[in-house]
Coordinates of C-alpha atoms in Angstrom, one line a residue:
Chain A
X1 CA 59.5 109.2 135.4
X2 CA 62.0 109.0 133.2
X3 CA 63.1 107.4 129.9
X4 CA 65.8 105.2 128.7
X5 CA 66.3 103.7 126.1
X6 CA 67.6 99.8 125.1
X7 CA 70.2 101.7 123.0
X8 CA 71.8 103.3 126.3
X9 CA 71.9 99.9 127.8
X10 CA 73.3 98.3 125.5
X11 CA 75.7 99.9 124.9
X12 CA 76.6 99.9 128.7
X13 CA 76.4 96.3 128.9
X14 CA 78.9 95.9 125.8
X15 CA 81.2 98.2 127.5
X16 CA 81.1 96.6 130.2
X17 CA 81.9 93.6 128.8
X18 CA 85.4 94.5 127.3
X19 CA 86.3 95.9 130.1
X20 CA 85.3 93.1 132.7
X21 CA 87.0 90.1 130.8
X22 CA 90.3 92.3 130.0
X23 CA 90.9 93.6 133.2
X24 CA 91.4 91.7 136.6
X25 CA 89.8 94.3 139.2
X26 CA 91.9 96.6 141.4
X27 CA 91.0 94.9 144.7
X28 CA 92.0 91.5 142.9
X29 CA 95.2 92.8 141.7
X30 CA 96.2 94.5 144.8
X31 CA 94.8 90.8 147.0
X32 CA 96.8 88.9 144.9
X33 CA 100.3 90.9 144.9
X34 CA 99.7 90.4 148.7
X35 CA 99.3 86.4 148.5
X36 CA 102.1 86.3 146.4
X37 CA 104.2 88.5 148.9
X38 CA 102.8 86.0 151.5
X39 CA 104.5 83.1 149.7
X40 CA 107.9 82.0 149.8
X41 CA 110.4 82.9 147.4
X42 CA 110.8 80.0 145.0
X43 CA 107.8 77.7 146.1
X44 CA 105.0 76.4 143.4
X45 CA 102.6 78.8 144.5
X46 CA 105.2 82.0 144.6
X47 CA 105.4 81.0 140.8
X48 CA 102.2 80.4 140.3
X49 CA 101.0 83.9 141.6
X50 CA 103.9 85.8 140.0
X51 CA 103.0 84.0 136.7
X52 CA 99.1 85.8 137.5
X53 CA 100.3 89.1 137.9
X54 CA 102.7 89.4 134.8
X55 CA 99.1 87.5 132.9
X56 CA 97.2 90.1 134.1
X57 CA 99.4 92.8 132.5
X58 CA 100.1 91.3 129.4
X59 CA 96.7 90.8 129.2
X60 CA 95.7 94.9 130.0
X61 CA 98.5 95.7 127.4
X62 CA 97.9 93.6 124.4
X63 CA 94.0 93.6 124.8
X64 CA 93.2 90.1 125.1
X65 CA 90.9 88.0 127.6
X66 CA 92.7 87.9 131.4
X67 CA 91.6 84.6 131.2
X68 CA 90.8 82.5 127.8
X69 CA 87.2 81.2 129.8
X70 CA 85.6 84.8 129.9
X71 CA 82.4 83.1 131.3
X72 CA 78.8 83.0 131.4
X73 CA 78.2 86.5 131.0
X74 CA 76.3 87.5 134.3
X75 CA 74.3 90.9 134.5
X76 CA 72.9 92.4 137.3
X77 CA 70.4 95.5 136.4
X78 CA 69.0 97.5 139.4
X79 CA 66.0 99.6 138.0
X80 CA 64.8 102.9 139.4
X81 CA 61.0 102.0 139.5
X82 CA 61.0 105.6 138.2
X83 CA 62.5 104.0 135.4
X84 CA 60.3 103.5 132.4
X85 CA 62.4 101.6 129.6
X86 CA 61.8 102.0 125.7
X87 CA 62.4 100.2 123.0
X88 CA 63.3 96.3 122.6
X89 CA 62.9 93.7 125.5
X90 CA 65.5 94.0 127.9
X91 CA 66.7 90.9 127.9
X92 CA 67.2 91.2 124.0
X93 CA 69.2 94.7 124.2
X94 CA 71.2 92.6 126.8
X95 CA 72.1 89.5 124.9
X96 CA 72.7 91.7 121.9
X97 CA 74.9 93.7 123.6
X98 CA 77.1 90.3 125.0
X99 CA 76.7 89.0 121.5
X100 CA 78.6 92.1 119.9
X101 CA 81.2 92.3 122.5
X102 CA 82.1 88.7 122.3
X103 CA 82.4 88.9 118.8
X104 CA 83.9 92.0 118.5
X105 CA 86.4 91.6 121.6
X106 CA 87.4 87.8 120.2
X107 CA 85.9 86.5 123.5
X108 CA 85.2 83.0 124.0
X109 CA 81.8 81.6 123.2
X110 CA 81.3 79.3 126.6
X111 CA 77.1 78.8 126.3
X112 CA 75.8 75.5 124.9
X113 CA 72.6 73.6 125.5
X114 CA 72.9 71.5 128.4
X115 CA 72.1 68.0 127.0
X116 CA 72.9 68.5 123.3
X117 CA 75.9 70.3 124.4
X118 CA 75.8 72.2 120.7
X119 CA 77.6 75.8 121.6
X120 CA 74.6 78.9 120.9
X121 CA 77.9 80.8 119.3
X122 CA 77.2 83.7 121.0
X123 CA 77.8 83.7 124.0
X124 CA 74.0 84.2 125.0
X125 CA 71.6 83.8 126.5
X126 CA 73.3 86.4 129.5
X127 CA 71.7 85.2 132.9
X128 CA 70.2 88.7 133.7
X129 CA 69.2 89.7 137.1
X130 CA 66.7 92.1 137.7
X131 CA 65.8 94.2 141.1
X132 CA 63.5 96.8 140.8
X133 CA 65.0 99.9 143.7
X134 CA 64.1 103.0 144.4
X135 CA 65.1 106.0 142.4
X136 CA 65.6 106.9 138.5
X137 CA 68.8 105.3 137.6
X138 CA 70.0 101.9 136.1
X139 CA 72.9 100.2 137.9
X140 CA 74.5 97.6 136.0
X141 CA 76.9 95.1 136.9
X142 CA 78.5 92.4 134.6
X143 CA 80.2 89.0 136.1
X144 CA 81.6 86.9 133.2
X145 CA 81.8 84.0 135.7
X146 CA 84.0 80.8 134.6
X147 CA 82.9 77.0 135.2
X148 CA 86.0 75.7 136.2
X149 CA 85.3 77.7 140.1
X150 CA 81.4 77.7 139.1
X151 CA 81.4 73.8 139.1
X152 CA 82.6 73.5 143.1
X153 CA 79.9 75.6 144.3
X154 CA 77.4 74.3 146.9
X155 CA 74.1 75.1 148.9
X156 CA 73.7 73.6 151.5
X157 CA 69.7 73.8 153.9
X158 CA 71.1 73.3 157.4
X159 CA 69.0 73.0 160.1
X160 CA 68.6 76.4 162.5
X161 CA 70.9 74.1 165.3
X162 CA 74.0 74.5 163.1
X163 CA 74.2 78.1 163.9
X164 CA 77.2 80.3 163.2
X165 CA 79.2 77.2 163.6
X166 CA 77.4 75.2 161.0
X167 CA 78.0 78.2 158.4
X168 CA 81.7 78.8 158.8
X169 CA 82.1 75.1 158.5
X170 CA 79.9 75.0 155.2
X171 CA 82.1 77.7 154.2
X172 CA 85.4 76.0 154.8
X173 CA 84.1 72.5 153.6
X174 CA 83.1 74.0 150.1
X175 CA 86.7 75.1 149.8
X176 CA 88.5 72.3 150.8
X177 CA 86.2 69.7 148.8
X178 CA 87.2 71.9 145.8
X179 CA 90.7 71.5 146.3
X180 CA 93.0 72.5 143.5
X181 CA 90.0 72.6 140.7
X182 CA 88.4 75.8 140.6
X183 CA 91.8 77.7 140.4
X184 CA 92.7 78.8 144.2
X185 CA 93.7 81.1 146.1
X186 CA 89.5 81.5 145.3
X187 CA 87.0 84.0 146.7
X188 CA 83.6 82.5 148.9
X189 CA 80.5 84.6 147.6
X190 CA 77.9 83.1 150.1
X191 CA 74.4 83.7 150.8
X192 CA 72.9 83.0 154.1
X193 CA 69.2 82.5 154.6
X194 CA 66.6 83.2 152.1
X195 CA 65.1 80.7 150.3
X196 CA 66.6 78.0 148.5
X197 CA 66.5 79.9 145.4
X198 CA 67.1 83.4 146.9
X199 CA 69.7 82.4 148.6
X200 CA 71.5 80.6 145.5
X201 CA 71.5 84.3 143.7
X202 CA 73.0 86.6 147.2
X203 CA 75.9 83.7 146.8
X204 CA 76.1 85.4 143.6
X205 CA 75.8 89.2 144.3
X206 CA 78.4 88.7 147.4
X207 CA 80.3 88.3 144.6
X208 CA 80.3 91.8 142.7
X209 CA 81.1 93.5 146.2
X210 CA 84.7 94.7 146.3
X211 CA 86.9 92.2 147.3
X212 CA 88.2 93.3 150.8
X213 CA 85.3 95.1 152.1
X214 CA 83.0 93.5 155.2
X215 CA 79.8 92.9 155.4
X216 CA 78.4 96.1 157.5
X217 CA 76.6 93.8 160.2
X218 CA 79.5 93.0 162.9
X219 CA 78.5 89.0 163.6
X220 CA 78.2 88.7 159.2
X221 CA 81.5 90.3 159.1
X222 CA 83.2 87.9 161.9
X223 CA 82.1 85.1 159.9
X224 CA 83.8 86.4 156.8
X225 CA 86.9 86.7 158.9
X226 CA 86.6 83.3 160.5
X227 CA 85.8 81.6 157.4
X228 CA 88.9 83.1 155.7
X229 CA 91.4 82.0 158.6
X230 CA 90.3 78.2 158.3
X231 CA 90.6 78.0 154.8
X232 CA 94.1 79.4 154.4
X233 CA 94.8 77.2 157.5
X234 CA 93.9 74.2 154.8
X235 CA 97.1 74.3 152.9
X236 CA 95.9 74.0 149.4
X237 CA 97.6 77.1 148.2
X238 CA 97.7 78.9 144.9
X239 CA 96.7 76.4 141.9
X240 CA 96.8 73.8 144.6
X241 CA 100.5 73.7 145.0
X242 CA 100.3 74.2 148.9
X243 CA 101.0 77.2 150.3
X244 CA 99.3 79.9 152.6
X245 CA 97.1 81.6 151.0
X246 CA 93.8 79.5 149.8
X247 CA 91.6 82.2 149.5
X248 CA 91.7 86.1 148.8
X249 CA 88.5 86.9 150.5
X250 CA 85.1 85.8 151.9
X251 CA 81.9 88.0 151.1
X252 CA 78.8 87.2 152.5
X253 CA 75.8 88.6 152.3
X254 CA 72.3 87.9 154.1
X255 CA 68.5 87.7 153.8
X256 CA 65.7 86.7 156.4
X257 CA 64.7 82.9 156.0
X258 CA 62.3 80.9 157.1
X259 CA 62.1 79.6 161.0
X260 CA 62.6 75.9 160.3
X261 CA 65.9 76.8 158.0
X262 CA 69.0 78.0 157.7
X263 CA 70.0 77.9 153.7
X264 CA 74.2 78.5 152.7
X265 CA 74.7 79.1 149.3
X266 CA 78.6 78.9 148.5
X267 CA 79.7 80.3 145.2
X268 CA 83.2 79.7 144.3
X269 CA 84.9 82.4 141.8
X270 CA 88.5 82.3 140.7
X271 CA 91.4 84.3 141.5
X272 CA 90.9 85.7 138.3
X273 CA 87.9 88.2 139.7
X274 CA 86.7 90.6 136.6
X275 CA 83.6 92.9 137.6
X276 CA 82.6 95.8 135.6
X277 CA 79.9 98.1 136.9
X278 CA 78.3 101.3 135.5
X279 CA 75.1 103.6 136.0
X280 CA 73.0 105.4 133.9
Chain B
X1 CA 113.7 76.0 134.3
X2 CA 114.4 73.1 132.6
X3 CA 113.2 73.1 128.8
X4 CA 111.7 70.3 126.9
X5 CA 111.1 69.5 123.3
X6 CA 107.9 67.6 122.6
X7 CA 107.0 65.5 121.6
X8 CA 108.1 64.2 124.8
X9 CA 110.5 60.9 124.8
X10 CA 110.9 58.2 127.6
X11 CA 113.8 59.6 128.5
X12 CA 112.9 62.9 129.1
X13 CA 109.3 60.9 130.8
X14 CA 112.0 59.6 133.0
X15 CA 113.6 62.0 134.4
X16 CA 110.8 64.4 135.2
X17 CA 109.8 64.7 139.0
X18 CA 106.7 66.3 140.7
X19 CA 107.0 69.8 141.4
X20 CA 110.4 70.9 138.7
X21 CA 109.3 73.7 136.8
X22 CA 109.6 72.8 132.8
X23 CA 108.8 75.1 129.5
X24 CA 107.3 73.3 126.9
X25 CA 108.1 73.8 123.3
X26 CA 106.8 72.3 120.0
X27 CA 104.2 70.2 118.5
X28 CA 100.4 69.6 121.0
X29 CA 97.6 68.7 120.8
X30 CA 94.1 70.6 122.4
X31 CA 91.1 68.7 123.6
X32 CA 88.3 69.2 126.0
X33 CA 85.2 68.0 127.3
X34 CA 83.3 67.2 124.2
X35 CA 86.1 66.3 121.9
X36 CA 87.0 63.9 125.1
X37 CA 83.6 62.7 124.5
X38 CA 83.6 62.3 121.3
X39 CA 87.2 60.6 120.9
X40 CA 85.8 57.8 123.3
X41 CA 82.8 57.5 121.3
X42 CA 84.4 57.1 118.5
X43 CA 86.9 54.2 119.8
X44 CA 83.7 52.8 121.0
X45 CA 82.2 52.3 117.6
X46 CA 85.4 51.1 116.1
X47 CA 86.1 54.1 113.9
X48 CA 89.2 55.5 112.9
X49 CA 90.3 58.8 115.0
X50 CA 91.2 61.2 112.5
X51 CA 94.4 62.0 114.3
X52 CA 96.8 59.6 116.2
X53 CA 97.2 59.8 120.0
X54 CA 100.6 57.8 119.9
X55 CA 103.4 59.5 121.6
X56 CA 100.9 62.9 122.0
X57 CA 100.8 65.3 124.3
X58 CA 97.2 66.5 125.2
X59 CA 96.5 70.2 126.0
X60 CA 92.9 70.9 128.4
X61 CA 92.4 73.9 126.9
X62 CA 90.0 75.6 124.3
X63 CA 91.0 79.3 123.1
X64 CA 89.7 82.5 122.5
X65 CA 89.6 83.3 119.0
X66 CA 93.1 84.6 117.4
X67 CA 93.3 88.5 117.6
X68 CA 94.9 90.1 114.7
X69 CA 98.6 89.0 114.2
X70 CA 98.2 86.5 116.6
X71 CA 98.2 82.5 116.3
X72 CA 95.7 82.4 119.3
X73 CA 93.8 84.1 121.8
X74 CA 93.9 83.9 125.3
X75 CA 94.4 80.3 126.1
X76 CA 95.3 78.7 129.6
X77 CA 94.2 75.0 130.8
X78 CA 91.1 73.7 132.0
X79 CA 90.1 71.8 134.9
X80 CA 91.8 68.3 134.2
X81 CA 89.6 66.5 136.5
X82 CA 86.7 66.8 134.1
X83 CA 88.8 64.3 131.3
X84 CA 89.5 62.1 134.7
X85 CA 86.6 59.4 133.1
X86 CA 88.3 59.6 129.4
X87 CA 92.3 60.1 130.6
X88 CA 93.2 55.9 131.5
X89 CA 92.2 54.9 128.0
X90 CA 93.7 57.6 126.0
X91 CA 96.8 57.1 128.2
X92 CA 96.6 52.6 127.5
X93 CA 96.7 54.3 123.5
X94 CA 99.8 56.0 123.7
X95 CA 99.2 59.4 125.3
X96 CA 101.9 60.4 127.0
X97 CA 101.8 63.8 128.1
X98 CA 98.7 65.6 129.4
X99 CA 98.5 69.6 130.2
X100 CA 96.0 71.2 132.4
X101 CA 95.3 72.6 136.0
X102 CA 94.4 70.7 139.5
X103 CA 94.5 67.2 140.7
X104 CA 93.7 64.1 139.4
X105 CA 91.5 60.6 140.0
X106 CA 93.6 57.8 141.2
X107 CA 92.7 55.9 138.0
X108 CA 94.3 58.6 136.0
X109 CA 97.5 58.5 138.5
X110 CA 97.7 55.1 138.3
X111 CA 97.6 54.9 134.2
X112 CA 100.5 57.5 134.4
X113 CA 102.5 55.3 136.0
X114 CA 101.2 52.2 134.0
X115 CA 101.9 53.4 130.7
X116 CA 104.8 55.6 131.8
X117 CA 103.1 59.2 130.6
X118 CA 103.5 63.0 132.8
X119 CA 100.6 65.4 133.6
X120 CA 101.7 68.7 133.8
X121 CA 100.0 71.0 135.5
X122 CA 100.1 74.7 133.6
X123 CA 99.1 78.1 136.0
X124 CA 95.2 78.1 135.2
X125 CA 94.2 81.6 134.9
X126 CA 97.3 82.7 132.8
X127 CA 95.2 82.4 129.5
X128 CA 97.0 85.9 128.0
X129 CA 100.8 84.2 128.7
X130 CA 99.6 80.8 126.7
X131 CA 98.1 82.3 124.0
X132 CA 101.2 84.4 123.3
X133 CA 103.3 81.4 123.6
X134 CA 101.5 79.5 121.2
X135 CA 103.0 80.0 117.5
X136 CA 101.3 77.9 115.1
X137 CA 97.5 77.2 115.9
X138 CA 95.5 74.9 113.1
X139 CA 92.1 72.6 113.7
X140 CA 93.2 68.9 113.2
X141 CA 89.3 68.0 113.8
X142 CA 85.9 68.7 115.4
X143 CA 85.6 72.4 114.1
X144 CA 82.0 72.0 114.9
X145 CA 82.8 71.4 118.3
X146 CA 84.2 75.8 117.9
X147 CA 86.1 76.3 120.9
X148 CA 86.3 72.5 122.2
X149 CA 87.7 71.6 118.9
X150 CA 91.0 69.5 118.5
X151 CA 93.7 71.8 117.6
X152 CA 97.3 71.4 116.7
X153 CA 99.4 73.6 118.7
X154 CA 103.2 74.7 118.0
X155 CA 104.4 76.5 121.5
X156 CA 107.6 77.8 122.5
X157 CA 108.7 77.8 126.0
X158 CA 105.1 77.0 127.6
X159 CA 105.9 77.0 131.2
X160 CA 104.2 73.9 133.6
X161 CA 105.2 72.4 136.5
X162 CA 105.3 68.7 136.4
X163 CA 102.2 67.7 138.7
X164 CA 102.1 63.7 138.3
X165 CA 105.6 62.0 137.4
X166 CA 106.0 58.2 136.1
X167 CA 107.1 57.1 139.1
X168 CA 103.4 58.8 140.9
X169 CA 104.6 61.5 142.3
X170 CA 102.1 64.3 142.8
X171 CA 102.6 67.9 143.2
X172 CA 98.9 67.8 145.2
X173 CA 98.8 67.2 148.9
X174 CA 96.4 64.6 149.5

């Protein structure tokens, strides 16, 4: 067993915060200097990816937000069940942790009550995520996902007939039915199988793998790569403006499910990709 | 890229054409979801709007706070597609220049060509480049509204690419 306390994760999480919504990740950078080598010299989306990259460093250099809609602040905790955590709730060392970075870094406050629409300020509640693993570490992991990619998400519950076939096209549909909106060239988390909830949240946590990497299983990782081809066969391009690169990556990852189902949970993120992660 | 002064005239309307680069300087105004909302809601009940939309252009945008020495944080466009519902009637009041990212209804295409207005679509994701090119920031109304309030903006060479022209010309492949 072994302690730790709220204190140590919050100030993780807040950490983790600045440096997430300031920073666009390596793998990012590095897919997006390749898109915008892909494009012609001159075109919309040449400009439109060039205009990223210079954003990006401007933004490292002069400490202020990649991107002015520095999201719903998602965490991931994985907990060591040998674990034992003192002091507040975790949930409340979290949101007090997002709180004081969003105040402190001059982040935007994006969180409001769904009907009222009134803005909690803050920036919280976070949505935290919590797995309990083996070992006696905390893994953390902090999304600040945006709307505008957010909103053109999708799950579909196919029936077991689609197949492999069905997914890809799930895939492929989510992006095109998107279009321009959510910011392209964009990156598929997706979930496959599960339940419909389950399945929802490994949409998410394909997401905070490193952009470029496969899935380990060989026929996951083909669908990733066929997924990929047909949407940067669609033509939408960088902010929409056509060109060939619609996407920087496709990361899926997969669950059992039941026999009568065959759940696809599409999450849509940006080009703008900030993940911070840290263990204590 | 060619450079334009707002707020925008017919003549300059005129001669803007889907896809031409532009940079944007001087006088805009912000406004997002809620304050979209609210404008309508407002027109509904027959009140006053505490600013006038004649001649305007509208930036989808709402910023990060201002860091130190700055006029505003991080700032790039939201997803235009959202104000779709609100856009025509704005636009039939005298808008005439809209700023944000991705394509638009139909009905919004159609009032830009009907009341001879431009959307411009800016590089959504840039939010560190906009901030720094906006000079002067100052709430016109809405404060409560935080981020989605209505600012006026002063900006200096703000760059777009002109995504819906007068004559309907679209940047977006349909």
């Amino acid at each position: 067993m072994r302690n730790i306390h709220t204190d140590t994760i919050e100030r993780a999480v807040y950490e983790l915060c600045g440096q997430a919504c300031l920073h666009l990740t390596d793998a990012c950078t590095r897919a997006m200097q390749d898109a915008a080598a892909q494009e012609e010299s001159g075109s919309a989306a040449r400009f439109a990816l060039d205009t990223l990259l210079q954003n990006a460093d401007t933004a490292a250099a002069e400490r202020m937000a990649v991107c002015q809609d520095t999201g719903y602040a998602v965490v991931l905790a994985e907990i060591g069940q040998d674990v034992h955590i003192e002091g507040k709730p975790l949930a409340a060392a979290v949101d007090c942790a997002v709180a004081k970075a969003y105040a402190d870094f001059r982040f935007r406050k994006s969180v409001c009550d769904p009907l009222t629409r009134e803005n909690t300020a803050d920036n919280t509640p976070a949505a935290l995520h919590t797995e309990i693993v083996p070992g006696d570490k905390i893994r953390l992991t902090f999304l600040p996902k945006g709307f505008g990619s957010e909103n053109m998400s999708r799950l579909y519950m196919l029936t077991p007939a689609k197949g492999v076939a069905g997914v890809v096209d799930a895939i492929v549909e989510t992006v095109r039915l998107a279009g321009s909106k959510p910011c392209p060239p964009v990156i598929c988390g997706v979930g496959i199988g599960g339940t419909f909830d389950t399945c929802a949240f490994l949409a998410k946590k394909a997401l905070t793998r490193e952009l470029g990497s496969h899935n380990a299983r060989a026929d996951v990782a083909a669908i990733e790569a066929e997924a990929l081809e047909k949407i940067n066969a669609l033509g939408i391009g960088a902010q929409g403006f056509g060109g060939k690169v619609t996407a920087l990556g496709v990361l899926c990852e997969l669950a059992p499910t039941h026999i009568a189902g065959l759940p696809v949970a599409v999450n849509i993120q940006c080009h703008c990709m900030r993940c911070a992660k840290t263990e204590i | 890229m060619k450079k334009i002064t707002l707020p925008l005239t017919d003549a300059d309307i005129e001669e803007l054409r889907a896809g031409e680069g532009v940079l944007l300087s001087g006088s805009l105004l912000t406004g997002r979801d809620c304050a979209h909302k609210r404008i309508c809601a407002m027109l509904d009940a027959g009140e006053q709007l505490p600013f006038s939309l004649r001649g305007e252009t509208i930036y989808y945008a709402g910023p990060c706070p201002a860091p130190d020495g700055k006029a505003c944080g991080s700032c790039g466009p939201t997803t235009s597609a959202r104000m779709d519902a609100f856009a025509p009637r704005l636009l039939d009041l005298g808008l005439k220049g809209m700023i944000g990212k991705g394509e638009r209804s139909e009905e919004v295409c159609e009032a830009v060509v009907r009341d001879h207005a431009v959307y411009f679509a800016a590089i959504g994701g840039a939010g560190a480049l906009y901030g720094n090119a906006v000079q002067k920031s100052e709430i016109v109304a809405f404060p409560d509204l935080l981020s989605e309030a209505v600012y006026r903006f002063t900006v200096q060479d703000f760059p777009c690419i002109v995504a819906i022209d007068c004559k309907g010309g679209s940047v977006y492949r349909k």
